[in-house]
GROMACS .gro file of C-alpha atoms in nm:
model
  241
    1MET     CA    1   0.000   0.000   0.000
    2ARG     CA    2   0.141   0.339  -0.101
    3PRO     CA    3   0.206   0.616   0.151
    4MET     CA    4  -0.072   0.870   0.198
    5GLN     CA    5  -0.086   1.215   0.348
    6ILE     CA    6  -0.213   1.200   0.705
    7GLU     CA    7  -0.501   1.437   0.622
    8ARG     CA    8  -0.613   1.194   0.350
    9ILE     CA    9  -0.587   0.903   0.591
   10LEU     CA   10  -0.806   1.081   0.846
   11HIS     CA   11  -1.056   1.173   0.576
   12SER     CA   12  -1.076   0.811   0.456
   13GLN     CA   13  -1.148   0.700   0.812
   14GLY     CA   14  -1.443   0.933   0.852
   15PHE     CA   15  -1.293   1.210   1.064
   16GLY     CA   16  -1.447   1.481   0.849
   17SER     CA   17  -1.383   1.674   0.532
   18ARG     CA   18  -1.027   1.731   0.416
   19LYS     CA   19  -1.048   2.082   0.561
   20GLU     CA   20  -1.173   1.949   0.896
   21CYS     CA   21  -0.896   1.688   0.904
   22ARG     CA   22  -0.633   1.952   0.837
   23ALA     CA   23  -0.775   2.156   1.124
   24LEU     CA   24  -0.751   1.858   1.361
   25ILE     CA   25  -0.385   1.813   1.273
   26ARG     CA   26  -0.296   2.182   1.302
   27ALA     CA   27  -0.470   2.194   1.640
   28GLY     CA   28  -0.228   1.926   1.766
   29LEU     CA   29  -0.503   1.666   1.813
   30VAL     CA   30  -0.352   1.393   1.594
   31ALA     CA   31  -0.060   1.172   1.695
   32VAL     CA   32   0.124   0.873   1.549
   33ALA     CA   33   0.341   0.657   1.775
   34GLY     CA   34   0.296   0.917   2.047
   35ARG     CA   35   0.427   1.200   1.829
   36ILE     CA   36   0.190   1.492   1.785
   37LEU     CA   37   0.168   1.588   1.419
   38ASP     CA   38   0.154   1.940   1.277
   39ASN     CA   39   0.194   1.881   0.903
   40PRO     CA   40  -0.123   1.764   0.724
   41ALA     CA   41   0.084   1.662   0.421
   42GLU     CA   42   0.314   1.425   0.612
   43ASP     CA   43   0.310   1.079   0.453
   44PHE     CA   44   0.244   0.747   0.625
   45VAL     CA   45   0.187   0.395   0.497
   46PRO     CA   46  -0.179   0.353   0.597
   47ALA     CA   47  -0.190  -0.029   0.630
   48ASP     CA   48  -0.242  -0.108   1.000
   49LEU     CA   49  -0.138   0.245   1.094
   50GLU     CA   50  -0.213   0.319   1.458
   51PHE     CA   51  -0.290   0.679   1.541
   52SER     CA   52  -0.488   0.884   1.788
   53VAL     CA   53  -0.732   1.169   1.744
   54ASP     CA   54  -0.798   1.387   2.047
   55GLY     CA   55  -0.651   1.115   2.266
   56GLU     CA   56  -0.861   0.829   2.128
   57ALA     CA   57  -0.670   0.543   1.966
   58TRP     CA   58  -0.766   0.420   1.619
   59THR     CA   59  -0.626   0.176   1.363
   60TYR     CA   60  -0.650   0.239   0.989
   61ARG     CA   61  -0.898   0.008   0.817
   62GLU     CA   62  -0.941   0.024   0.442
   63LYS     CA   63  -1.295  -0.110   0.484
   64ALA     CA   64  -1.518  -0.113   0.791
   65TYR     CA   65  -1.677  -0.442   0.902
   66LEU     CA   66  -1.881  -0.415   1.220
   67MET     CA   67  -2.112  -0.606   1.447
   68LEU     CA   68  -2.372  -0.423   1.654
   69HIS     CA   69  -2.580  -0.572   1.934
   70LYS     CA   70  -2.900  -0.398   1.828
   71PRO     CA   71  -3.135  -0.305   2.113
   72ALA     CA   72  -3.511  -0.281   2.076
   73GLY     CA   73  -3.653   0.053   1.973
   74TYR     CA   74  -3.407   0.138   1.694
   75GLU     CA   75  -3.461   0.143   1.318
   76CYS     CA   76  -3.206   0.010   1.067
   77SER     CA   77  -3.225   0.324   0.857
   78ARG     CA   78  -3.042   0.654   0.814
   79GLN     CA   79  -3.383   0.818   0.781
   80PRO     CA   80  -3.588   0.661   1.060
   81GLN     CA   81  -3.958   0.736   1.079
   82PHE     CA   82  -4.073   0.650   1.430
   83HIS     CA   83  -3.766   0.550   1.636
   84PRO     CA   84  -3.399   0.647   1.664
   85SER     CA   85  -3.157   0.514   1.402
   86VAL     CA   86  -2.909   0.239   1.488
   87PHE     CA   87  -2.645   0.479   1.352
   88ALA     CA   88  -2.700   0.692   1.662
   89LEU     CA   89  -2.526   0.408   1.850
   90LEU     CA   90  -2.208   0.435   1.639
   91PRO     CA   91  -1.928   0.692   1.644
   92ASP     CA   92  -1.967   0.976   1.395
   93MET     CA   93  -1.663   0.852   1.202
   94LEU     CA   94  -1.847   0.538   1.097
   95ALA     CA   95  -2.150   0.735   0.984
   96ASN     CA   96  -1.920   0.962   0.785
   97ARG     CA   97  -1.773   0.654   0.615
   98ASP     CA   98  -2.122   0.574   0.487
   99ALA     CA   99  -2.146   0.244   0.672
  100GLN     CA  100  -2.472   0.066   0.593
  101CYS     CA  101  -2.677  -0.209   0.757
  102VAL     CA  102  -2.631  -0.551   0.599
  103GLY     CA  103  -2.997  -0.649   0.587
  104ARG     CA  104  -3.234  -0.517   0.852
  105LEU     CA  105  -3.388  -0.606   1.184
  106ASP     CA  106  -3.731  -0.471   1.282
  107GLN     CA  107  -3.728  -0.195   1.542
  108ASP     CA  108  -3.851  -0.438   1.809
  109THR     CA  109  -3.605  -0.715   1.714
  110THR     CA  110  -3.275  -0.732   1.900
  111GLY     CA  111  -2.944  -0.900   1.839
  112LEU     CA  112  -2.670  -0.939   1.581
  113LEU     CA  113  -2.662  -0.673   1.310
  114LEU     CA  114  -2.379  -0.644   1.056
  115LEU     CA  115  -2.270  -0.310   0.911
  116SER     CA  116  -2.009  -0.214   0.654
  117ASP     CA  117  -1.897   0.049   0.404
  118ASP     CA  118  -1.788  -0.222   0.160
  119GLY     CA  119  -2.049  -0.233  -0.118
  120GLN     CA  120  -1.953  -0.581  -0.237
  121PHE     CA  121  -1.973  -0.717   0.118
  122ILE     CA  122  -2.315  -0.558   0.171
  123HIS     CA  123  -2.446  -0.699  -0.157
  124ARG     CA  124  -2.303  -1.043  -0.090
  125TRP     CA  125  -2.456  -1.081   0.255
  126SER     CA  126  -2.785  -0.914   0.165
  127SER     CA  127  -2.840  -1.124  -0.146
  128GLY     CA  128  -3.126  -1.370  -0.147
  129LYS     CA  129  -2.909  -1.610  -0.347
  130LYS     CA  130  -2.687  -1.680  -0.047
  131ARG     CA  131  -2.854  -1.925   0.188
  132THR     CA  132  -2.693  -1.799   0.504
  133PRO     CA  133  -2.833  -1.960   0.820
  134LYS     CA  134  -2.962  -1.709   1.072
  135VAL     CA  135  -3.058  -1.822   1.422
  136TYR     CA  136  -3.334  -1.648   1.616
  137GLU     CA  137  -3.436  -1.686   1.979
  138VAL     CA  138  -3.816  -1.653   1.975
  139THR     CA  139  -4.047  -1.579   2.265
  140THR     CA  140  -4.403  -1.682   2.180
  141LYS     CA  141  -4.745  -1.573   2.302
  142HIS     CA  142  -4.877  -1.927   2.335
  143PRO     CA  143  -4.701  -2.241   2.465
  144VAL     CA  144  -4.467  -2.422   2.228
  145ASP     CA  145  -4.571  -2.779   2.154
  146ASP     CA  146  -4.455  -3.057   1.924
  147ALA     CA  147  -4.717  -2.967   1.663
  148LEU     CA  148  -4.579  -2.613   1.631
  149ILE     CA  149  -4.222  -2.738   1.590
  150ALA     CA  150  -4.335  -2.996   1.332
  151ALA     CA  151  -4.528  -2.735   1.133
  152LEU     CA  152  -4.232  -2.496   1.120
  153LEU     CA  153  -3.998  -2.773   1.008
  154ALA     CA  154  -4.241  -2.906   0.749
  155GLY     CA  155  -4.312  -2.564   0.602
  156VAL     CA  156  -4.592  -2.311   0.634
  157GLU     CA  157  -4.785  -2.117   0.371
  158LEU     CA  158  -4.709  -1.745   0.361
  159ILE     CA  159  -4.904  -1.488   0.164
  160ASP     CA  160  -4.734  -1.397  -0.166
  161GLU     CA  161  -4.496  -1.694  -0.147
  162PRO     CA  162  -4.532  -1.959  -0.419
  163ALA     CA  163  -4.425  -2.251  -0.198
  164PRO     CA  164  -4.427  -2.336   0.172
  165ILE     CA  165  -4.141  -2.189   0.376
  166ALA     CA  166  -3.970  -2.425   0.619
  167ALA     CA  167  -3.729  -2.367   0.904
  168ALA     CA  168  -3.382  -2.513   0.857
  169ALA     CA  169  -3.388  -2.608   1.225
  170CYS     CA  170  -3.624  -2.555   1.516
  171ALA     CA  171  -3.612  -2.660   1.880
  172LYS     CA  172  -3.811  -2.579   2.192
  173THR     CA  173  -3.608  -2.390   2.452
  174GLY     CA  174  -3.881  -2.319   2.708
  175GLU     CA  175  -4.254  -2.329   2.766
  176ARG     CA  176  -4.300  -2.022   2.546
  177SER     CA  177  -3.969  -2.004   2.362
  178LEU     CA  178  -3.790  -2.171   2.074
  179ARG     CA  179  -3.474  -2.143   1.867
  180LEU     CA  180  -3.544  -2.110   1.495
  181THR     CA  181  -3.297  -2.121   1.206
  182ILE     CA  182  -3.387  -1.983   0.863
  183THR     CA  183  -3.183  -1.952   0.545
  184GLU     CA  184  -3.397  -1.697   0.361
  185GLY     CA  185  -3.434  -1.328   0.432
  186LYS     CA  186  -3.797  -1.264   0.354
  187TYR     CA  187  -3.989  -0.968   0.495
  188HIS     CA  188  -4.092  -1.029   0.859
  189GLN     CA  189  -4.025  -1.396   0.791
  190VAL     CA  190  -4.005  -1.532   1.146
  191LYS     CA  191  -4.312  -1.341   1.262
  192ARG     CA  192  -4.509  -1.452   0.957
  193MET     CA  193  -4.401  -1.814   0.998
  194LEU     CA  194  -4.508  -1.826   1.361
  195ALA     CA  195  -4.842  -1.664   1.278
  196ALA     CA  196  -4.901  -1.912   0.996
  197ALA     CA  197  -4.829  -2.197   1.237
  198GLY     CA  198  -5.088  -2.069   1.484
  199ASN     CA  199  -4.875  -1.881   1.735
  200ARG     CA  200  -4.738  -1.528   1.774
  201VAL     CA  201  -4.396  -1.372   1.826
  202GLU     CA  202  -4.376  -1.167   2.145
  203ALA     CA  203  -3.999  -1.106   2.133
  204LEU     CA  204  -3.733  -1.181   1.873
  205HIS     CA  205  -3.354  -1.189   1.907
  206ARG     CA  206  -3.101  -1.284   1.638
  207SER     CA  207  -2.807  -1.468   1.793
  208VAL     CA  208  -2.614  -1.612   1.496
  209VAL     CA  209  -2.549  -1.528   1.129
  210GLY     CA  210  -2.361  -1.793   0.933
  211GLY     CA  211  -2.105  -1.924   1.179
  212LEU     CA  212  -2.075  -1.588   1.358
  213ALA     CA  213  -2.239  -1.569   1.700
  214LEU     CA  214  -2.318  -1.257   1.898
  215PRO     CA  215  -2.060  -1.249   2.181
  216ALA     CA  216  -2.206  -1.278   2.529
  217GLU     CA  217  -1.988  -0.989   2.645
  218LEU     CA  218  -2.122  -0.747   2.379
  219ALA     CA  219  -2.401  -0.564   2.559
  220ALA     CA  220  -2.709  -0.425   2.388
  221GLY     CA  221  -2.618  -0.101   2.212
  222GLU     CA  222  -2.248  -0.187   2.188
  223TRP     CA  223  -2.052  -0.256   1.871
  224CYS     CA  224  -1.719  -0.410   1.774
  225TRP     CA  225  -1.494  -0.446   1.470
  226LEU     CA  226  -1.494  -0.778   1.286
  227ASP     CA  227  -1.151  -0.930   1.227
  228ASP     CA  228  -1.046  -1.188   0.967
  229ALA     CA  229  -1.143  -1.477   1.195
  230ASP     CA  230  -1.492  -1.330   1.245
  231LEU     CA  231  -1.537  -1.290   0.868
  232ALA     CA  232  -1.428  -1.652   0.816
  233ARG     CA  233  -1.684  -1.769   1.073
  234LEU     CA  234  -1.951  -1.562   0.902
  235ALA     CA  235  -1.888  -1.739   0.572
  236ALA     CA  236  -1.848  -2.088   0.718
  237TYR     CA  237  -2.203  -2.215   0.664
  238SER     CA  238  -2.322  -2.015   0.366
  239GLU     CA  239  -2.399  -2.154   0.023
  240GLU     CA  240  -2.538  -2.030  -0.307
  241ASP     CA  241  -2.885  -2.126  -0.428
   0.00000   0.00000   0.00000
């Protein structure tokens, strides 16, 4: 990777316009290896560059790959209509990088949400052609019985769908709870499947996408970077139609 001016590096990482990044540097708010910088045109090799802005440490990333533990009451949109946006939970730098949600969770659904500014990544993991298993923890209005599990595994009829939709896996986890795995990404799919099977979703939480599980230590509303191992786990169980 070729050297870049530090102001360009900051701009690429979402720290503002080129003018704003120059101002940060000239104000003595940017440091590399503990050295405060004063020249916006100073060159650095950006790959894995560690720097700080106003005392906060950052590492250069050519593309942003994130996981957010989405809480209830947030919309997966930059222009929310009725609730705050999930982007309010992220640092401004990531919003400035034009990070987008990879698929969506309803405002009342919690759990694992992927975000990125890599268009190819977003398309790949949002595509209906990729049968990526997604695991949901479902709280139901009525008790879960064997007939409900059997119906979900056999397939239920959904309006506007040409064929029955079946769960890839389904298991009872409590009197009014179950763990459901789907490989499609149809609109309100889990809620519609439960309704078609004669029950109702009271709460919904996504715990796994592909082979990537939501870490127990990542609290609701918190986010983390995905590393190469995380991306490999994500892809582990996916296949093309």
